[in-house]
Coordinates of C-alpha atoms and ligand atoms in Angstrom, one line a residue:
M1 CA 0.0 0.0 0.0
N2 CA 2.6 2.5 -1.0
N3 CA 0.5 5.2 -2.5
L4 CA -2.4 5.4 -0.1
K5 CA -2.3 7.7 3.0
N6 CA -3.8 6.7 6.3
T7 CA -6.2 9.4 7.2
E8 CA -6.2 8.1 10.8
S9 CA -2.5 9.2 10.9
D10 CA -1.2 12.7 11.3
E11 CA -0.3 12.9 7.7
P12 CA -3.1 14.7 5.7
I13 CA -4.2 13.5 2.3
V14 CA -2.0 15.2 -0.3
M15 CA -2.7 15.8 -4.0
A16 CA -0.7 12.7 -4.9
D17 CA -3.3 10.5 -3.4
R18 CA -5.9 11.7 -5.9
Y19 CA -6.1 9.9 -9.2
D20 CA -8.3 10.5 -12.2
A21 CA -9.6 7.0 -12.0
I22 CA -9.4 4.2 -9.5
I23 CA -10.0 0.6 -10.7
I24 CA -10.8 -2.2 -8.3
G25 CA -9.5 -5.5 -9.6
A26 CA -6.5 -6.5 -11.7
G27 CA -8.1 -9.3 -13.7
I28 CA -8.8 -9.3 -17.4
S29 CA -11.1 -6.3 -17.3
G30 CA -9.1 -4.2 -14.7
M31 CA -5.8 -4.7 -16.6
Y32 CA -7.3 -3.7 -20.0
Q33 CA -9.1 -0.7 -18.5
L34 CA -5.8 0.5 -16.9
H35 CA -4.0 0.2 -20.2
R36 CA -6.7 2.1 -22.1
L37 CA -7.1 4.9 -19.5
R38 CA -3.4 5.4 -19.2
K39 CA -3.2 5.8 -23.0
L40 CA -5.8 8.6 -22.6
G41 CA -3.3 10.3 -20.3
L42 CA -5.2 9.7 -17.0
G43 CA -3.6 9.0 -13.7
V44 CA -4.9 5.6 -12.7
R45 CA -4.5 3.4 -9.7
V46 CA -5.6 -0.3 -9.6
F47 CA -6.2 -2.0 -6.3
E48 CA -6.2 -5.7 -6.3
A49 CA -6.9 -8.0 -3.3
G50 CA -4.7 -10.9 -4.7
D51 CA -0.9 -11.0 -4.5
G52 CA -0.8 -11.3 -8.3
V53 CA -2.7 -10.2 -11.4
G54 CA -5.1 -12.4 -13.3
G55 CA -8.3 -12.3 -11.3
T56 CA -10.2 -15.6 -11.9
W57 CA -7.1 -17.2 -13.2
Y58 CA -5.1 -16.1 -10.1
W59 CA -7.6 -17.5 -7.6
N60 CA -9.0 -20.6 -9.4
R61 CA -5.8 -22.6 -9.6
Y62 CA -7.5 -25.9 -8.8
P63 CA -6.3 -29.0 -10.6
G64 CA -8.1 -29.3 -14.0
A65 CA -9.0 -25.6 -14.3
R66 CA -9.0 -24.6 -17.9
F67 CA -11.0 -22.6 -20.6
D68 CA -14.2 -23.9 -22.1
S69 CA -13.6 -21.2 -24.9
E70 CA -11.1 -21.7 -27.6
S71 CA -7.9 -20.1 -26.3
Y72 CA -7.4 -17.9 -29.4
S73 CA -11.0 -16.6 -29.0
Y74 CA -10.4 -15.8 -25.4
G75 CA -7.1 -13.8 -25.4
Y76 CA -7.1 -10.0 -25.7
S77 CA -7.6 -8.8 -29.2
F78 CA -6.5 -5.1 -28.8
S79 CA -2.8 -5.6 -29.7
E80 CA -1.8 -7.2 -33.0
E81 CA 1.8 -7.5 -31.6
L82 CA 0.5 -9.4 -28.5
L83 CA -1.6 -11.7 -30.7
Q84 CA 1.5 -12.5 -32.8
E85 CA 3.9 -12.9 -29.9
W86 CA 1.8 -15.3 -27.8
D87 CA 1.7 -19.0 -28.7
W88 CA -1.3 -20.7 -27.1
Q89 CA -0.2 -24.3 -26.4
E90 CA -3.6 -26.0 -26.4
H91 CA -7.0 -25.3 -28.0
F92 CA -8.5 -24.9 -24.5
S93 CA -5.8 -23.5 -22.3
A94 CA -5.2 -24.8 -18.8
Q95 CA -5.1 -22.3 -15.9
P96 CA -1.3 -22.2 -15.4
E97 CA -0.8 -21.2 -19.1
T98 CA -3.6 -18.6 -18.8
L99 CA -2.1 -17.1 -15.7
R100 CA 1.3 -17.0 -17.5
Y101 CA -0.3 -15.2 -20.4
L102 CA -1.9 -12.5 -18.1
N103 CA 1.4 -12.0 -16.4
F104 CA 3.0 -11.6 -19.8
V105 CA 0.4 -9.0 -20.7
A106 CA 1.1 -7.1 -17.4
D107 CA 4.8 -7.0 -18.2
K108 CA 4.5 -6.2 -21.9
F109 CA 2.3 -3.2 -21.3
D110 CA 4.2 -2.2 -18.1
L111 CA 0.9 -2.4 -16.1
R112 CA 2.4 -3.4 -12.7
K113 CA 3.7 0.0 -11.8
D114 CA 0.0 1.2 -11.4
I115 CA -1.3 -1.9 -9.7
E116 CA -1.3 -2.2 -5.9
L117 CA -1.5 -5.9 -5.0
G118 CA -2.6 -7.4 -1.7
T119 CA -5.0 -4.5 -1.2
R120 CA -8.7 -5.3 -0.7
I121 CA -11.0 -2.4 -1.0
T122 CA -13.8 -2.6 1.6
R123 CA -15.5 0.8 1.3
A124 CA -16.2 3.3 -1.5
T125 CA -18.0 6.6 -0.8
F126 CA -19.1 9.3 -3.2
N127 CA -18.4 12.8 -2.0
E128 CA -21.4 14.8 -3.3
Q129 CA -20.0 18.2 -2.7
D130 CA -16.7 17.8 -4.4
R131 CA -17.8 15.0 -6.7
Y132 CA -15.1 12.4 -6.1
W133 CA -15.0 8.8 -4.9
E134 CA -13.0 7.8 -1.9
V135 CA -12.0 4.2 -1.4
Q136 CA -10.8 2.6 1.7
S137 CA -8.8 -0.6 2.0
E138 CA -9.1 -3.4 4.6
S139 CA -6.2 -1.8 6.5
G140 CA -7.9 1.6 6.6
N141 CA -5.9 3.4 4.0
R142 CA -7.7 5.7 1.5
A143 CA -7.4 7.1 -2.0
R144 CA -9.6 9.4 -4.1
A145 CA -10.5 9.7 -7.8
E146 CA -13.1 11.3 -10.1
F147 CA -14.1 7.9 -11.6
L148 CA -14.4 4.6 -9.8
I149 CA -14.4 1.6 -12.0
T150 CA -15.3 -1.8 -10.6
A151 CA -13.5 -4.7 -12.4
I152 CA -14.4 -7.2 -9.6
G153 CA -15.6 -10.1 -11.7
P154 CA -19.0 -11.8 -11.9
I155 CA -17.9 -15.1 -10.4
S156 CA -15.3 -14.1 -7.8
V157 CA -16.8 -14.6 -4.4
P158 CA -16.7 -18.3 -3.4
T159 CA -19.4 -19.7 -1.2
M160 CA -19.0 -22.5 1.2
P161 CA -21.9 -24.9 1.7
N162 CA -24.3 -24.1 4.5
I163 CA -23.6 -27.5 6.2
D164 CA -23.1 -27.8 9.9
G165 CA -19.5 -28.5 11.1
V166 CA -17.6 -27.3 8.1
E167 CA -14.9 -25.9 10.5
S168 CA -14.6 -29.1 12.4
F169 CA -12.9 -31.2 9.7
Q170 CA -9.4 -32.1 10.8
G171 CA -8.0 -33.0 7.4
E172 CA -7.1 -30.7 4.5
A173 CA -10.0 -28.7 3.1
Y174 CA -10.1 -26.4 0.1
H175 CA -12.6 -24.4 -1.9
T176 CA -11.7 -24.5 -5.6
G177 CA -12.0 -20.7 -5.8
K178 CA -9.4 -20.2 -3.1
W179 CA -7.0 -22.9 -4.1
P180 CA -3.6 -22.8 -2.3
H181 CA -0.4 -22.0 -4.2
H182 CA 1.3 -25.3 -3.2
T183 CA 0.7 -28.6 -5.0
V184 CA -1.9 -30.8 -3.4
D185 CA -1.0 -34.5 -3.7
F186 CA -3.9 -36.9 -4.0
K187 CA -1.9 -40.1 -4.4
D188 CA -3.1 -42.7 -1.9
K189 CA -5.4 -40.1 -0.3
R190 CA -9.1 -40.5 0.4
V191 CA -10.8 -37.4 -1.2
G192 CA -14.3 -36.2 -0.9
I193 CA -15.7 -33.6 -3.4
I194 CA -18.9 -31.6 -3.0
G195 CA -20.3 -29.9 -6.1
T196 CA -20.8 -31.0 -9.7
G197 CA -21.0 -27.7 -11.6
A198 CA -18.4 -26.7 -14.3
T199 CA -15.7 -26.5 -11.6
G200 CA -16.6 -29.7 -9.9
V201 CA -16.6 -31.6 -13.2
Q202 CA -13.1 -30.3 -14.0
V203 CA -11.6 -31.0 -10.6
I204 CA -13.3 -34.5 -10.4
Q205 CA -11.9 -35.7 -13.7
E206 CA -8.4 -34.5 -12.8
V207 CA -8.2 -35.7 -9.2
A208 CA -9.5 -39.1 -10.3
K209 CA -6.3 -39.7 -12.3
T210 CA -4.1 -40.0 -9.2
V211 CA -6.4 -40.3 -6.2
G212 CA -6.4 -43.3 -3.8
H213 CA -10.2 -43.2 -3.4
L214 CA -12.6 -40.5 -4.5
T215 CA -16.2 -39.9 -3.3
V216 CA -18.3 -37.4 -5.2
F217 CA -21.3 -35.9 -3.3
Q218 CA -23.7 -34.9 -6.0
R219 CA -26.9 -32.9 -5.2
R220 CA -28.0 -32.2 -8.8
P221 CA -26.2 -33.5 -11.9
N222 CA -25.6 -31.2 -14.9
F223 CA -25.6 -32.1 -18.5
C224 CA -22.0 -32.1 -19.6
A225 CA -20.5 -32.5 -23.1
P226 CA -17.0 -33.4 -24.3
L227 CA -14.5 -30.6 -24.6
H228 CA -12.2 -32.4 -27.1
N229 CA -9.1 -30.5 -26.2
S230 CA -5.8 -31.0 -28.0
P231 CA -2.4 -29.4 -28.4
I232 CA -1.9 -26.8 -31.1
D233 CA 0.8 -27.9 -33.6
E234 CA 3.0 -25.5 -35.5
A235 CA 1.0 -25.4 -38.7
T236 CA -2.2 -24.7 -36.8
Q237 CA -0.4 -22.0 -34.8
R238 CA 0.5 -20.3 -38.0
K239 CA -3.0 -20.6 -39.3
I240 CA -4.5 -19.1 -36.1
K241 CA -2.1 -16.2 -36.2
G242 CA -3.0 -15.5 -39.8
S243 CA -6.7 -15.5 -39.1
Y244 CA -7.2 -13.4 -36.0
P245 CA -9.4 -10.9 -37.9
E246 CA -11.8 -13.6 -38.9
I247 CA -11.7 -15.2 -35.5
F248 CA -12.8 -12.0 -33.8
K249 CA -15.3 -11.2 -36.6
R250 CA -17.0 -14.5 -35.9
C251 CA -17.0 -13.8 -32.2
R252 CA -18.4 -10.4 -32.8
E253 CA -21.3 -11.8 -34.9
S254 CA -22.3 -14.6 -32.6
H255 CA -24.8 -14.3 -29.7
G256 CA -22.4 -15.2 -26.9
A257 CA -19.2 -13.9 -28.6
F258 CA -18.0 -17.5 -29.1
L259 CA -16.7 -19.0 -32.3
H260 CA -19.9 -21.1 -32.4
K261 CA -22.8 -19.5 -34.2
T262 CA -26.4 -20.6 -33.6
D263 CA -27.8 -22.8 -36.4
S264 CA -30.6 -21.0 -38.2
R265 CA -32.8 -24.1 -38.3
A266 CA -35.4 -25.2 -35.8
A267 CA -34.9 -28.6 -34.3
L268 CA -38.2 -30.0 -35.4
E269 CA -37.9 -28.6 -38.9
V270 CA -35.6 -31.5 -39.8
S271 CA -36.2 -35.2 -39.7
A272 CA -35.3 -37.3 -36.6
E273 CA -32.4 -38.9 -38.6
E274 CA -31.0 -35.6 -39.7
R275 CA -31.2 -34.3 -36.1
E276 CA -29.4 -37.3 -34.8
V277 CA -26.6 -36.9 -37.4
F278 CA -26.3 -33.2 -36.4
Y279 CA -26.2 -33.9 -32.7
E280 CA -23.6 -36.6 -33.2
K281 CA -21.5 -34.1 -35.2
L282 CA -21.8 -31.4 -32.4
Y283 CA -21.0 -34.0 -29.7
S284 CA -17.8 -35.0 -31.6
E285 CA -16.6 -31.4 -32.1
P286 CA -14.5 -29.3 -29.7
G287 CA -16.0 -26.7 -27.5
F288 CA -19.4 -25.1 -26.9
G289 CA -20.8 -25.9 -30.4
I290 CA -23.4 -28.3 -28.9
W291 CA -24.7 -25.5 -26.7
M292 CA -24.0 -22.3 -28.7
G293 CA -24.0 -23.7 -32.2
N294 CA -27.1 -25.8 -31.9
F295 CA -30.6 -25.4 -33.5
R296 CA -32.0 -21.9 -32.8
D297 CA -34.8 -23.1 -30.6
I298 CA -33.3 -25.6 -28.2
L299 CA -33.2 -23.1 -25.4
V300 CA -36.6 -21.7 -26.1
T301 CA -39.0 -24.5 -27.1
Q302 CA -39.6 -27.4 -24.8
E303 CA -40.1 -29.9 -27.6
A304 CA -36.9 -28.8 -29.3
N305 CA -35.0 -29.0 -26.0
D306 CA -36.4 -32.5 -25.3
T307 CA -34.6 -33.8 -28.5
I308 CA -31.1 -32.7 -27.4
T309 CA -31.8 -33.6 -23.8
D310 CA -32.8 -37.1 -24.9
F311 CA -29.6 -37.3 -27.1
V312 CA -27.2 -36.2 -24.3
S313 CA -29.0 -38.4 -21.8
R314 CA -28.4 -41.4 -24.1
K315 CA -24.7 -40.5 -24.3
I316 CA -24.3 -40.5 -20.6
R317 CA -26.0 -43.9 -20.3
E318 CA -23.7 -45.3 -23.0
R319 CA -20.6 -44.0 -21.3
V320 CA -21.3 -45.1 -17.7
S321 CA -21.1 -48.9 -17.2
D322 CA -23.4 -49.2 -14.2
P323 CA -27.0 -48.3 -15.2
V324 CA -27.9 -47.3 -11.7
I325 CA -25.0 -44.8 -11.5
A326 CA -25.7 -43.6 -15.0
E327 CA -29.3 -42.8 -14.1
K328 CA -28.1 -40.7 -11.1
L329 CA -25.8 -38.7 -13.5
V330 CA -28.7 -37.9 -15.9
P331 CA -30.4 -34.7 -14.8
K332 CA -34.2 -35.0 -14.5
D333 CA -35.0 -31.6 -13.3
H334 CA -33.9 -29.5 -16.2
G335 CA -33.2 -29.8 -19.9
F336 CA -29.8 -29.7 -21.7
G337 CA -28.3 -26.2 -21.8
T338 CA -30.8 -24.6 -19.4
R339 CA -28.0 -24.5 -16.8
R340 CA -24.3 -23.8 -17.7
V341 CA -23.0 -26.8 -19.7
P342 CA -19.7 -28.1 -18.1
L343 CA -17.4 -29.3 -20.8
E344 CA -15.5 -32.4 -19.8
T345 CA -12.8 -34.9 -20.7
N346 CA -13.6 -38.5 -19.6
Y347 CA -15.8 -37.1 -16.8
Y348 CA -18.4 -39.8 -17.1
E349 CA -15.8 -42.6 -17.4
V350 CA -14.5 -41.6 -13.9
Y351 CA -17.5 -43.3 -12.5
N352 CA -16.4 -46.6 -14.1
Q353 CA -13.3 -46.6 -11.9
D354 CA -13.3 -49.0 -9.0
N355 CA -11.9 -46.3 -6.7
V356 CA -14.6 -43.7 -7.4
L357 CA -18.0 -43.6 -5.5
L358 CA -20.9 -41.4 -6.4
V359 CA -23.1 -40.4 -3.5
D360 CA -26.5 -39.0 -4.5
I361 CA -27.2 -36.5 -1.7
S362 CA -30.6 -35.8 -3.1
E363 CA -31.4 -39.4 -1.7
T364 CA -29.1 -39.4 1.3
P365 CA -28.6 -35.7 2.3
I366 CA -25.4 -34.5 4.0
H367 CA -26.2 -34.1 7.6
N368 CA -22.9 -32.5 8.8
I369 CA -19.2 -32.3 8.3
S370 CA -17.4 -34.2 11.1
R371 CA -13.8 -34.2 12.4
K372 CA -13.1 -37.2 10.1
G373 CA -15.2 -36.4 7.0
I374 CA -18.8 -36.1 5.7
V375 CA -21.8 -37.5 7.4
T376 CA -24.9 -38.3 5.3
S377 CA -28.3 -39.5 6.5
I378 CA -27.0 -43.1 6.4
R379 CA -23.3 -43.1 7.2
E380 CA -20.0 -41.2 7.8
Y381 CA -17.4 -41.1 5.0
E382 CA -13.9 -40.5 6.2
F383 CA -11.4 -38.4 4.2
D384 CA -7.9 -37.0 4.1
I385 CA -9.0 -34.1 1.9
I386 CA -12.4 -32.4 1.3
I387 CA -12.8 -30.3 -1.8
Y388 CA -15.6 -27.7 -1.9
A389 CA -16.6 -27.0 -5.6
T390 CA -19.7 -25.3 -4.2
G391 CA -19.8 -22.2 -6.4
F392 CA -20.0 -18.5 -6.0
D393 CA -22.1 -15.6 -4.9
A394 CA -22.4 -14.7 -8.5
I395 CA -22.8 -11.3 -10.2
T396 CA -23.8 -9.2 -7.2
G397 CA -21.6 -10.9 -4.5
A398 CA -18.5 -8.9 -5.2
F399 CA -20.4 -5.7 -5.1
D400 CA -22.0 -6.7 -1.8
K401 CA -18.6 -7.2 -0.3
I402 CA -17.7 -3.6 -0.7
D403 CA -19.7 -0.9 1.3
I404 CA -20.4 1.3 -1.7
Q405 CA -22.2 4.5 -0.7
G406 CA -23.7 6.9 -3.3
V407 CA -25.6 10.1 -3.0
N408 CA -27.5 10.7 0.2
G409 CA -25.6 7.9 1.9
Q410 CA -27.5 5.2 0.0
T411 CA -25.6 2.0 -0.3
L412 CA -25.6 -0.1 -3.4
K413 CA -26.4 -3.2 -1.3
E414 CA -29.6 -1.5 -0.1
K415 CA -30.5 -0.3 -3.6
W416 CA -30.1 -3.8 -5.1
I417 CA -31.7 -5.7 -2.2
D418 CA -34.6 -6.8 -4.4
G419 CA -32.4 -7.3 -7.4
P420 CA -30.1 -5.0 -9.4
S421 CA -31.3 -2.2 -11.6
T422 CA -28.8 -0.6 -14.0
Y423 CA -28.4 1.3 -17.2
L424 CA -26.6 -0.8 -19.8
G425 CA -25.3 -2.9 -16.9
L426 CA -22.6 -0.2 -16.6
Q427 CA -24.0 2.4 -14.3
T428 CA -26.8 2.8 -11.7
A429 CA -28.8 5.8 -10.6
G430 CA -27.6 7.4 -7.4
F431 CA -24.0 6.4 -7.9
P432 CA -22.5 9.0 -10.2
N433 CA -19.1 8.3 -11.9
L434 CA -19.2 4.7 -10.8
L435 CA -18.7 2.4 -13.8
T436 CA -19.4 -1.3 -13.4
L437 CA -17.5 -3.5 -15.9
V438 CA -19.2 -6.8 -16.3
G439 CA -21.9 -5.6 -13.9
P440 CA -25.3 -7.1 -13.5
H441 CA -27.6 -6.9 -16.6
N442 CA -24.5 -6.4 -18.8
A443 CA -24.0 -8.7 -21.8
A444 CA -20.5 -9.6 -20.5
T445 CA -22.2 -11.8 -17.8
F446 CA -23.3 -14.2 -20.5
C447 CA -20.5 -14.1 -23.0
N448 CA -17.1 -15.4 -24.0
I449 CA -16.1 -12.9 -21.4
P450 CA -12.9 -11.2 -22.7
R451 CA -14.7 -10.3 -25.9
C452 CA -17.4 -8.5 -23.9
I453 CA -14.9 -7.1 -21.5
E454 CA -13.1 -5.4 -24.4
Q455 CA -16.4 -3.9 -25.5
N456 CA -17.2 -2.7 -22.0
V457 CA -13.8 -1.2 -21.5
D458 CA -13.7 0.5 -25.0
W459 CA -17.1 2.0 -24.3
V460 CA -16.1 3.3 -20.9
T461 CA -12.9 4.7 -22.3
D462 CA -14.7 6.5 -25.1
L463 CA -17.1 7.9 -22.5
I464 CA -14.3 9.3 -20.4
R465 CA -12.6 10.7 -23.4
F466 CA -15.9 12.4 -24.4
M467 CA -16.2 13.9 -20.9
R468 CA -12.7 15.1 -20.9
D469 CA -13.1 16.7 -24.3
N470 CA -16.2 18.5 -23.2
N471 CA -15.1 19.5 -19.8
L472 CA -17.7 17.2 -18.1
H473 CA -17.0 15.7 -14.7
Y474 CA -20.2 14.1 -13.6
I475 CA -22.2 11.2 -15.1
V476 CA -25.2 9.4 -13.8
P477 CA -28.1 7.6 -15.5
T478 CA -31.6 9.0 -15.3
Q479 CA -34.2 7.0 -13.4
E480 CA -36.2 6.6 -16.6
A481 CA -33.3 5.2 -18.6
E482 CA -32.5 2.8 -15.8
E483 CA -36.1 1.6 -15.5
S484 CA -36.4 1.1 -19.2
W485 CA -33.1 -0.8 -19.5
T486 CA -34.0 -3.0 -16.6
E487 CA -37.3 -3.8 -18.2
H488 CA -35.6 -4.5 -21.5
V489 CA -33.2 -6.9 -19.7
F490 CA -36.2 -8.9 -18.3
E491 CA -37.7 -9.0 -21.8
T492 CA -34.5 -10.5 -23.2
A493 CA -35.0 -13.5 -20.8
E494 CA -38.7 -13.9 -21.6
G495 CA -39.5 -17.3 -23.0
L496 CA -36.0 -18.7 -22.3
L497 CA -36.1 -22.2 -20.7
F498 CA -33.3 -21.4 -18.3
T499 CA -35.6 -18.9 -16.5
K500 CA -37.6 -21.9 -15.2
V501 CA -34.5 -23.5 -13.6
D502 CA -32.5 -22.6 -10.4
S503 CA -29.0 -21.7 -11.2
W504 CA -26.6 -18.7 -10.7
F505 CA -27.9 -17.4 -14.1
M506 CA -31.1 -16.8 -12.2
G507 CA -29.4 -15.5 -9.1
V508 CA -30.1 -18.6 -7.0
N509 CA -27.5 -19.9 -4.5
R510 CA -29.1 -22.1 -1.9
N511 CA -26.2 -21.4 0.5
L512 CA -27.2 -17.8 0.8
P513 CA -30.5 -16.8 2.5
H514 CA -30.9 -13.7 0.3
K515 CA -30.4 -15.7 -2.9
L516 CA -33.2 -18.3 -2.7
K517 CA -35.6 -16.4 -5.1
R518 CA -35.1 -16.4 -8.9
R519 CA -34.0 -13.0 -10.2
F520 CA -32.5 -12.6 -13.6
L521 CA -29.0 -11.1 -13.3
L522 CA -27.6 -11.5 -16.8
Y523 CA -28.4 -10.0 -20.2
A524 CA -29.8 -12.5 -22.7
G525 CA -30.2 -10.2 -25.7
G526 CA -26.8 -11.3 -27.1
A527 CA -23.5 -9.5 -27.4
P528 CA -24.2 -8.0 -30.9
A529 CA -27.5 -6.4 -29.8
Y530 CA -25.9 -5.1 -26.6
R531 CA -23.0 -3.6 -28.5
E532 CA -25.4 -1.9 -30.9
R533 CA -27.4 -0.5 -28.0
C534 CA -24.3 0.9 -26.3
D535 CA -23.0 2.4 -29.5
A536 CA -26.4 4.0 -30.2
V537 CA -26.4 5.6 -26.7
A538 CA -22.9 7.0 -27.3
A539 CA -23.8 8.2 -30.8
N540 CA -26.8 10.1 -29.4
G541 CA -24.6 12.1 -27.0
Y542 CA -24.9 9.5 -24.2
E543 CA -28.6 9.6 -24.1
G544 CA -30.2 8.4 -20.8
F545 CA -27.3 9.9 -18.8
L546 CA -27.2 13.2 -17.0
L547 CA -23.8 14.8 -17.8
E548 CA -22.4 17.9 -16.1
Ligands
NAP601 P1 -21.9 -23.8 -9.6 O1 -22.2 -24.0 -11.1 O2 -22.7 -22.9 -8.9 O3 -21.9 -25.3 -9.0 C1 -21.9 -25.5 -7.6 C2 -22.1 -26.9 -7.3 O4 -22.0 -27.1 -5.9 C3 -23.4 -27.4 -7.7 O5 -23.3 -28.8 -8.1 C4 -24.2 -27.3 -6.4 O6 -25.3 -28.2 -6.4 C5 -23.2 -27.8 -5.4 N1 -23.5 -27.3 -4.1 C6 -23.5 -26.0 -3.7 N2 -23.8 -25.9 -2.3 C7 -24.0 -27.2 -1.9 C8 -24.4 -27.8 -0.7 N3 -24.6 -27.0 0.4 N4 -24.5 -29.1 -0.6 C9 -24.3 -29.9 -1.7 N5 -23.9 -29.4 -2.9 C10 -23.8 -28.1 -3.0 O7 -20.4 -23.3 -9.4 P2 -19.1 -23.7 -10.3 O8 -19.1 -25.1 -10.7 O9 -18.0 -23.2 -9.5 O10 -19.3 -22.9 -11.6 C11 -19.7 -21.5 -11.6 C12 -19.4 -20.9 -12.9 O11 -18.0 -20.6 -13.1 C13 -19.7 -21.7 -14.1 O12 -21.1 -21.8 -14.4 C14 -18.9 -21.1 -15.2 O13 -19.5 -19.9 -15.7 C15 -17.7 -20.6 -14.4 N6 -16.6 -21.7 -14.6 C16 -16.0 -21.7 -15.9 C17 -15.1 -22.6 -16.2 C18 -14.5 -22.6 -17.5 O14 -14.6 -21.7 -18.3 N7 -13.9 -23.6 -17.9 C19 -14.8 -23.6 -15.2 C20 -15.4 -23.6 -14.0 C21 -16.3 -22.6 -13.7 P3 -26.8 -27.7 -6.9 O15 -26.6 -27.7 -8.4 O16 -27.7 -28.8 -6.5 O17 -27.0 -26.4 -6.4

């Protein structure tokens, strides 16, 4: 904390403590925002809770963590030099390589000098009279800036399960989102894992390779599909580097900014045989094609969804030898793609191993965690290591962790108590000059995230340039613009099957008492429509905002 002054001490705040912009978070969005604002000539300071840059990829260093997006569609696109310099090793990069990449970016663009690591911001207050934000860190130090930009991530606050006795376990215990920096050895160990979301699936298939004995506690299964990862050979590397403009164009044109574009046909428009051939093709291809490149109506029409749900259910039954276990792994409470589809590599085959046990806790619920392990309604399972892959307080959790006070002392937490309301997912009324990258109701929440992050950051940078050019120092959305955007956000979700299912998309986290009710937290209108809307707002002199 070199550049913050402690206002509790005798030393008064001096001009040097005041920046043009403060960014909270040095993940993918915070780093790029820093780069762009510095190029505008602004004095910028980034405060980052971790001891390194990289955000998600700094914290989620659990075994098996890797992209579900093609690596070359995920990296930053803003620098041709960076694109040509960096060689992705695999089509779907693993966490260590991604973290290396982000560190490479930090060095290449000399970002570190403006990033303060190990500094968790716990409070941010808007000074109405002088129109600046003051942030305060966990250790009580403060800094001020005209603009406050949150780059705190949509899935960055891990949640532990609300199970009695979590603290009493005497062995090693880890949440995947706070994985330690040392290697965890599973050889000859008895390991228990709770959670079978995208994270659980990745960690289970990796741990199963070396573990002594693994027990998976599954509450609800998810529909998973094969990732089909492979190394990138030299010829492919050259091809990738020669085709970045097309790669990013394809991403720009697709709904979720992935390389996979929705098929224009409806599922029932084609014969059952043709559908089967198409599904087989999607199942055998790498990445999210089966989710994002499928028939246009599989996430909208129940009959269409039933066809792909039936196909993937059959695949699970084919891959798992024991029909009773296979049945437990086939979701019955939701259709394919209505929750986030985990991509996997031999995940289902793990359950054919003699040293792997699946405990269906919807049948035999977990009663408590004991000193020795996990106790269900019928018995105690003893472990050396327990892994919690129990998810996150998604989208709003990172905001709730900071006491953000806007005009008239209103806190953001109070304002959003019944669900967030925003304008473009980038600002909220009553909180002037606060810009929320990847905030709630922003397309970036349901996107191949770096693609939408770049859009968010470019838009914010253009806004700040516009304000500088026009000697404007205050921006806040009007109440009307916010209400109309929030209504539009809900309209984008209307008719989508995933609104009928509990998941973090719908703001549900059963471990958190304030997150038991479904509330739509994302933006489902698609990245291209969102970009158009943001561009139109800018082209019309930032309509919907009050600027002074
Ligand atoms: P998640 O999807 O919320 O899954 C959490 C899992 O823990 C669920 O299986 C949940 O069961 C279980 N669980 C939670 N509390 C429990 C309790 N008290 N008792 C028993 N089980 C409990 O979280 P996640 O897997 O960490 O994934 C979150 C998101 O991160 C993903 O959707 C994805 O967007 C992102 N992610 C991306 C990648 C990638 O790009 N490759 C990898 C990992 C994660 P229920 O389903 O019954 O609630």
